[in-house]
Amino acid sequence: MGKIAVYPGSFDPITFGHIDIVERALECFDGVILAIASDIPKSSLFSVKERVDMARLALKDKPDIVVESFRGLLVDYVSTAKATVILRGLRATSDFDYEFHMASTNKSLNQSIETLFMMANKDYFFVSSRTIKEVASLGGSVSGLVPECVERKLKERFEALQKKR
Ligand code: PNS
């Protein structure tokens, strides 16, 4: 078995920024697991199944990228998956504090797991799931920032939420 990296996150929803990171990571690793956290502190727009389905559809042409969900501590999931690396993307210095704390916590929980950071592609520096949801909720276009399947799902979800109001 080759070198496997785990790319964890909420992916609520997956964006082209995430896809760019995971595709570039494949140049460095034999396989990458995109691991979608089931228990996230913030409330998610999409269920874990919807987030997994969207990511699988968006990455269906990349057999070396496996999409899974996980529960509990990330380091435990990484060990079970027989991986040794946690991969995270960095968009700007503003990401650093949060990432530094997370990497340090994970290191204290399991010394044998390293966190590696990749700089986001300049085209996606400003792309985050949070801003994508905000733009889509207000009827703005997110075309070119998320895969088509995600664009469709966002439209459906916000239309349904609008009808409920
Ligand atoms: O996309 P996000 O929301 O920045 O991802 C954060 C995530 C899911 C990677 C992080 O919250 C996580 O690892 N959650 C699993 C629980 C855990 O292990 N917590 C301790 C590390 S901070």
PDB file of C-alpha atoms and ligand atoms in Angstrom:
ATOM      1  CA  MET A   1       0.000   0.000   0.000  1.00  0.00           C
ATOM      2  CA  GLY A   2       1.298   3.461  -0.895  1.00  0.00           C
ATOM      3  CA  LYS A   3       1.350   6.748   0.956  1.00  0.00           C
ATOM      4  CA  ILE A   4      -2.159   7.917   1.785  1.00  0.00           C
ATOM      5  CA  ALA A   5      -3.214  11.412   2.862  1.00  0.00           C
ATOM      6  CA  VAL A   6      -6.505  12.299   4.487  1.00  0.00           C
ATOM      7  CA  TYR A   7      -8.039  15.602   3.422  1.00  0.00           C
ATOM      8  CA  PRO A   8     -10.660  16.314   6.104  1.00  0.00           C
ATOM      9  CA  GLY A   9     -13.311  18.986   6.302  1.00  0.00           C
ATOM     10  CA  SER A  10     -16.968  19.878   6.511  1.00  0.00           C
ATOM     11  CA  PHE A  11     -17.333  20.227   2.729  1.00  0.00           C
ATOM     12  CA  ASP A  12     -20.701  21.927   3.151  1.00  0.00           C
ATOM     13  CA  PRO A  13     -20.590  21.957   0.147  1.00  0.00           C
ATOM     14  CA  ILE A  14     -17.455  20.952  -1.800  1.00  0.00           C
ATOM     15  CA  THR A  15     -16.015  23.784  -3.942  1.00  0.00           C
ATOM     16  CA  PHE A  16     -13.511  23.987  -6.799  1.00  0.00           C
ATOM     17  CA  GLY A  17     -11.033  25.237  -4.181  1.00  0.00           C
ATOM     18  CA  HIS A  18     -11.272  21.880  -2.377  1.00  0.00           C
ATOM     19  CA  ILE A  19     -11.123  19.951  -5.642  1.00  0.00           C
ATOM     20  CA  ASP A  20      -8.006  21.818  -6.721  1.00  0.00           C
ATOM     21  CA  ILE A  21      -6.241  20.910  -3.445  1.00  0.00           C
ATOM     22  CA  VAL A  22      -7.203  17.246  -3.555  1.00  0.00           C
ATOM     23  CA  GLU A  23      -6.183  16.891  -7.209  1.00  0.00           C
ATOM     24  CA  ARG A  24      -2.794  18.534  -6.628  1.00  0.00           C
ATOM     25  CA  ALA A  25      -2.273  16.322  -3.573  1.00  0.00           C
ATOM     26  CA  LEU A  26      -2.473  13.289  -5.843  1.00  0.00           C
ATOM     27  CA  GLU A  27       0.858  14.407  -7.355  1.00  0.00           C
ATOM     28  CA  CYS A  28       2.432  13.877  -3.927  1.00  0.00           C
ATOM     29  CA  PHE A  29       0.533  10.851  -2.572  1.00  0.00           C
ATOM     30  CA  ASP A  30      -0.536   7.476  -3.934  1.00  0.00           C
ATOM     31  CA  GLY A  31      -4.068   8.050  -2.745  1.00  0.00           C
ATOM     32  CA  VAL A  32      -6.095  10.727  -1.024  1.00  0.00           C
ATOM     33  CA  ILE A  33      -9.168  10.217   1.135  1.00  0.00           C
ATOM     34  CA  LEU A  34     -11.480  13.192   1.199  1.00  0.00           C
ATOM     35  CA  ALA A  35     -12.987  12.717   4.647  1.00  0.00           C
ATOM     36  CA  ILE A  36     -16.232  14.496   5.434  1.00  0.00           C
ATOM     37  CA  ALA A  37     -16.881  15.129   9.123  1.00  0.00           C
ATOM     38  CA  SER A  38     -20.310  13.991  10.316  1.00  0.00           C
ATOM     39  CA  ASP A  39     -20.201  15.791  13.640  1.00  0.00           C
ATOM     40  CA  ILE A  40     -19.403  19.416  13.048  1.00  0.00           C
ATOM     41  CA  PRO A  41     -19.982  22.096  15.660  1.00  0.00           C
ATOM     42  CA  LYS A  42     -21.636  24.493  13.231  1.00  0.00           C
ATOM     43  CA  SER A  43     -25.001  23.555  11.717  1.00  0.00           C
ATOM     44  CA  SER A  44     -24.666  22.372   8.153  1.00  0.00           C
ATOM     45  CA  LEU A  45     -26.838  23.243   5.164  1.00  0.00           C
ATOM     46  CA  PHE A  46     -26.491  19.721   3.756  1.00  0.00           C
ATOM     47  CA  SER A  47     -26.716  16.374   5.526  1.00  0.00           C
ATOM     48  CA  VAL A  48     -23.578  14.268   5.627  1.00  0.00           C
ATOM     49  CA  LYS A  49     -25.056  11.963   2.976  1.00  0.00           C
ATOM     50  CA  GLU A  50     -25.736  14.911   0.667  1.00  0.00           C
ATOM     51  CA  ARG A  51     -22.204  16.241   1.201  1.00  0.00           C
ATOM     52  CA  VAL A  52     -20.722  12.812   0.447  1.00  0.00           C
ATOM     53  CA  ASP A  53     -22.925  12.327  -2.642  1.00  0.00           C
ATOM     54  CA  MET A  54     -21.993  15.737  -4.061  1.00  0.00           C
ATOM     55  CA  ALA A  55     -18.264  15.155  -3.475  1.00  0.00           C
ATOM     56  CA  ARG A  56     -18.428  11.657  -5.029  1.00  0.00           C
ATOM     57  CA  LEU A  57     -20.220  12.996  -8.078  1.00  0.00           C
ATOM     58  CA  ALA A  58     -17.781  15.876  -8.454  1.00  0.00           C
ATOM     59  CA  LEU A  59     -14.788  13.499  -8.199  1.00  0.00           C
ATOM     60  CA  LYS A  60     -16.200  10.524 -10.093  1.00  0.00           C
ATOM     61  CA  ASP A  61     -13.432  10.701 -12.729  1.00  0.00           C
ATOM     62  CA  LYS A  62     -10.639  10.478 -10.122  1.00  0.00           C
ATOM     63  CA  PRO A  63     -10.430   6.864  -8.924  1.00  0.00           C
ATOM     64  CA  ASP A  64      -7.442   7.612  -6.661  1.00  0.00           C
ATOM     65  CA  ILE A  65      -9.567   9.962  -4.581  1.00  0.00           C
ATOM     66  CA  VAL A  66     -11.874   8.178  -2.166  1.00  0.00           C
ATOM     67  CA  VAL A  67     -14.711  10.078  -0.510  1.00  0.00           C
ATOM     68  CA  GLU A  68     -15.824   8.903   2.932  1.00  0.00           C
ATOM     69  CA  SER A  69     -17.498  10.329   6.006  1.00  0.00           C
ATOM     70  CA  PHE A  70     -16.144   9.963   9.510  1.00  0.00           C
ATOM     71  CA  ARG A  71     -17.311  10.374  13.098  1.00  0.00           C
ATOM     72  CA  GLY A  72     -15.317  11.172  16.190  1.00  0.00           C
ATOM     73  CA  LEU A  73     -11.698  12.263  16.342  1.00  0.00           C
ATOM     74  CA  LEU A  74      -9.940  12.888  13.074  1.00  0.00           C
ATOM     75  CA  VAL A  75      -6.668  11.317  14.282  1.00  0.00           C
ATOM     76  CA  ASP A  76      -8.501   8.067  15.079  1.00  0.00           C
ATOM     77  CA  TYR A  77     -10.024   8.018  11.618  1.00  0.00           C
ATOM     78  CA  VAL A  78      -6.600   8.707  10.046  1.00  0.00           C
ATOM     79  CA  SER A  79      -5.036   5.789  11.955  1.00  0.00           C
ATOM     80  CA  THR A  80      -7.871   3.439  11.016  1.00  0.00           C
ATOM     81  CA  ALA A  81      -7.488   4.448   7.372  1.00  0.00           C
ATOM     82  CA  LYS A  82      -3.750   3.542   7.653  1.00  0.00           C
ATOM     83  CA  ALA A  83      -2.798   7.055   6.605  1.00  0.00           C
ATOM     84  CA  THR A  84      -0.089   9.170   8.232  1.00  0.00           C
ATOM     85  CA  VAL A  85      -0.786  12.602   6.824  1.00  0.00           C
ATOM     86  CA  ILE A  86      -3.585  15.121   7.311  1.00  0.00           C
ATOM     87  CA  LEU A  87      -3.792  17.540   4.429  1.00  0.00           C
ATOM     88  CA  ARG A  88      -5.265  21.028   4.738  1.00  0.00           C
ATOM     89  CA  GLY A  89      -5.487  23.929   2.315  1.00  0.00           C
ATOM     90  CA  LEU A  90      -4.491  27.478   3.251  1.00  0.00           C
ATOM     91  CA  ARG A  91      -6.105  30.394   1.479  1.00  0.00           C
ATOM     92  CA  ALA A  92      -4.757  33.365   3.386  1.00  0.00           C
ATOM     93  CA  THR A  93      -2.944  34.260   6.572  1.00  0.00           C
ATOM     94  CA  SER A  94      -6.374  34.559   8.212  1.00  0.00           C
ATOM     95  CA  ASP A  95      -6.681  30.751   8.009  1.00  0.00           C
ATOM     96  CA  PHE A  96      -3.448  30.300   9.932  1.00  0.00           C
ATOM     97  CA  ASP A  97      -4.614  30.651  13.555  1.00  0.00           C
ATOM     98  CA  TYR A  98      -7.388  28.101  13.221  1.00  0.00           C
ATOM     99  CA  GLU A  99      -5.182  25.689  11.271  1.00  0.00           C
ATOM    100  CA  PHE A 100      -2.282  26.072  13.704  1.00  0.00           C
ATOM    101  CA  HIS A 101      -4.539  25.197  16.640  1.00  0.00           C
ATOM    102  CA  MET A 102      -6.066  22.257  14.847  1.00  0.00           C
ATOM    103  CA  ALA A 103      -2.692  20.869  13.707  1.00  0.00           C
ATOM    104  CA  SER A 104      -1.240  21.307  17.209  1.00  0.00           C
ATOM    105  CA  THR A 105      -4.242  19.575  18.820  1.00  0.00           C
ATOM    106  CA  ASN A 106      -4.004  16.678  16.382  1.00  0.00           C
ATOM    107  CA  LYS A 107      -0.240  16.409  16.979  1.00  0.00           C
ATOM    108  CA  SER A 108      -0.757  16.258  20.734  1.00  0.00           C
ATOM    109  CA  LEU A 109      -3.380  13.542  20.250  1.00  0.00           C
ATOM    110  CA  ASN A 110      -1.233  11.441  17.934  1.00  0.00           C
ATOM    111  CA  GLN A 111       2.499  12.147  17.453  1.00  0.00           C
ATOM    112  CA  SER A 112       2.838   9.905  14.431  1.00  0.00           C
ATOM    113  CA  ILE A 113       0.430  11.888  12.251  1.00  0.00           C
ATOM    114  CA  GLU A 114       1.728  14.943  10.384  1.00  0.00           C
ATOM    115  CA  THR A 115      -0.389  17.823   9.095  1.00  0.00           C
ATOM    116  CA  LEU A 116       0.710  19.198   5.726  1.00  0.00           C
ATOM    117  CA  PHE A 117      -0.587  22.430   4.222  1.00  0.00           C
ATOM    118  CA  MET A 118      -1.001  23.306   0.588  1.00  0.00           C
ATOM    119  CA  MET A 119      -1.508  26.865  -0.609  1.00  0.00           C
ATOM    120  CA  ALA A 120      -4.795  27.381  -2.371  1.00  0.00           C
ATOM    121  CA  ASN A 121      -4.645  28.161  -6.053  1.00  0.00           C
ATOM    122  CA  LYS A 122      -4.802  31.950  -6.543  1.00  0.00           C
ATOM    123  CA  ASP A 123      -8.007  31.539  -8.557  1.00  0.00           C
ATOM    124  CA  TYR A 124      -9.754  30.149  -5.472  1.00  0.00           C
ATOM    125  CA  PHE A 125      -8.229  32.301  -2.694  1.00  0.00           C
ATOM    126  CA  PHE A 126     -11.580  33.897  -1.982  1.00  0.00           C
ATOM    127  CA  VAL A 127     -13.683  30.738  -2.316  1.00  0.00           C
ATOM    128  CA  SER A 128     -15.117  29.218   0.853  1.00  0.00           C
ATOM    129  CA  SER A 129     -18.179  27.063   1.452  1.00  0.00           C
ATOM    130  CA  ARG A 130     -19.498  29.807   3.736  1.00  0.00           C
ATOM    131  CA  THR A 131     -19.379  32.579   1.117  1.00  0.00           C
ATOM    132  CA  ILE A 132     -20.668  30.230  -1.576  1.00  0.00           C
ATOM    133  CA  LYS A 133     -23.752  29.543   0.589  1.00  0.00           C
ATOM    134  CA  GLU A 134     -24.255  33.233   1.276  1.00  0.00           C
ATOM    135  CA  VAL A 135     -24.067  34.196  -2.400  1.00  0.00           C
ATOM    136  CA  ALA A 136     -26.330  31.316  -3.471  1.00  0.00           C
ATOM    137  CA  SER A 137     -28.858  32.094  -0.719  1.00  0.00           C
ATOM    138  CA  LEU A 138     -29.183  35.623  -2.078  1.00  0.00           C
ATOM    139  CA  GLY A 139     -29.682  34.428  -5.650  1.00  0.00           C
ATOM    140  CA  GLY A 140     -26.134  35.205  -6.864  1.00  0.00           C
ATOM    141  CA  SER A 141     -24.232  33.040  -9.330  1.00  0.00           C
ATOM    142  CA  VAL A 142     -21.646  30.585  -8.003  1.00  0.00           C
ATOM    143  CA  SER A 143     -20.893  29.221 -11.439  1.00  0.00           C
ATOM    144  CA  GLY A 144     -17.193  28.430 -11.928  1.00  0.00           C
ATOM    145  CA  LEU A 145     -16.675  28.222  -8.161  1.00  0.00           C
ATOM    146  CA  VAL A 146     -18.451  24.935  -7.467  1.00  0.00           C
ATOM    147  CA  PRO A 147     -19.208  21.884  -9.637  1.00  0.00           C
ATOM    148  CA  GLU A 148     -22.511  21.956 -11.536  1.00  0.00           C
ATOM    149  CA  CYS A 149     -24.067  19.275  -9.307  1.00  0.00           C
ATOM    150  CA  VAL A 150     -23.380  21.505  -6.287  1.00  0.00           C
ATOM    151  CA  GLU A 151     -24.730  24.583  -8.049  1.00  0.00           C
ATOM    152  CA  ARG A 152     -27.970  22.722  -8.773  1.00  0.00           C
ATOM    153  CA  LYS A 153     -28.277  21.398  -5.244  1.00  0.00           C
ATOM    154  CA  LEU A 154     -27.715  24.856  -3.740  1.00  0.00           C
ATOM    155  CA  LYS A 155     -30.418  26.320  -5.974  1.00  0.00           C
ATOM    156  CA  GLU A 156     -32.870  23.556  -5.025  1.00  0.00           C
ATOM    157  CA  ARG A 157     -32.130  23.889  -1.318  1.00  0.00           C
ATOM    158  CA  PHE A 158     -32.492  27.664  -1.158  1.00  0.00           C
ATOM    159  CA  GLU A 159     -35.656  27.601  -3.284  1.00  0.00           C
ATOM    160  CA  ALA A 160     -37.144  25.007  -0.929  1.00  0.00           C
ATOM    161  CA  LEU A 161     -36.148  27.075   2.126  1.00  0.00           C
ATOM    162  CA  GLN A 162     -37.631  30.199   0.525  1.00  0.00           C
ATOM    163  CA  LYS A 163     -40.972  28.422  -0.027  1.00  0.00           C
ATOM    164  CA  LYS A 164     -41.113  27.404   3.639  1.00  0.00           C
ATOM    165  CA  ARG A 165     -40.849  31.060   4.779  1.00  0.00           C
TER     166      ARG A 165
HETATM  167  O1  PNS B   1     -13.870  22.343   6.868  1.00  0.00           O
HETATM  168  P1  PNS B   1     -13.635  22.577   8.326  1.00  0.00           P
HETATM  169  O2  PNS B   1     -14.955  22.853   9.019  1.00  0.00           O
HETATM  170  O3  PNS B   1     -12.621  23.646   8.602  1.00  0.00           O
HETATM  171  O4  PNS B   1     -13.065  21.193   8.923  1.00  0.00           O
HETATM  172  C1  PNS B   1     -12.809  21.045  10.293  1.00  0.00           C
HETATM  173  C2  PNS B   1     -12.624  19.552  10.649  1.00  0.00           C
HETATM  174  C3  PNS B   1     -13.846  18.772  10.289  1.00  0.00           C
HETATM  175  C4  PNS B   1     -11.419  19.016   9.886  1.00  0.00           C
HETATM  176  C5  PNS B   1     -12.351  19.481  12.195  1.00  0.00           C
HETATM  177  O5  PNS B   1     -13.403  20.112  12.884  1.00  0.00           O
HETATM  178  C6  PNS B   1     -12.184  18.037  12.691  1.00  0.00           C
HETATM  179  O6  PNS B   1     -11.166  17.440  12.492  1.00  0.00           O
HETATM  180  N1  PNS B   1     -13.236  17.505  13.312  1.00  0.00           N
HETATM  181  C7  PNS B   1     -13.225  16.146  13.842  1.00  0.00           C
HETATM  182  C8  PNS B   1     -13.141  16.161  15.376  1.00  0.00           C
HETATM  183  C9  PNS B   1     -11.712  16.311  15.851  1.00  0.00           C
HETATM  184  O7  PNS B   1     -10.862  15.472  15.631  1.00  0.00           O
HETATM  185  N2  PNS B   1     -11.428  17.417  16.567  1.00  0.00           N
HETATM  186  C10 PNS B   1     -10.100  17.671  17.110  1.00  0.00           C
HETATM  187  C11 PNS B   1      -9.206  18.400  16.132  1.00  0.00           C
HETATM  188  S1  PNS B   1      -9.497  20.136  16.210  1.00  0.00           S
END
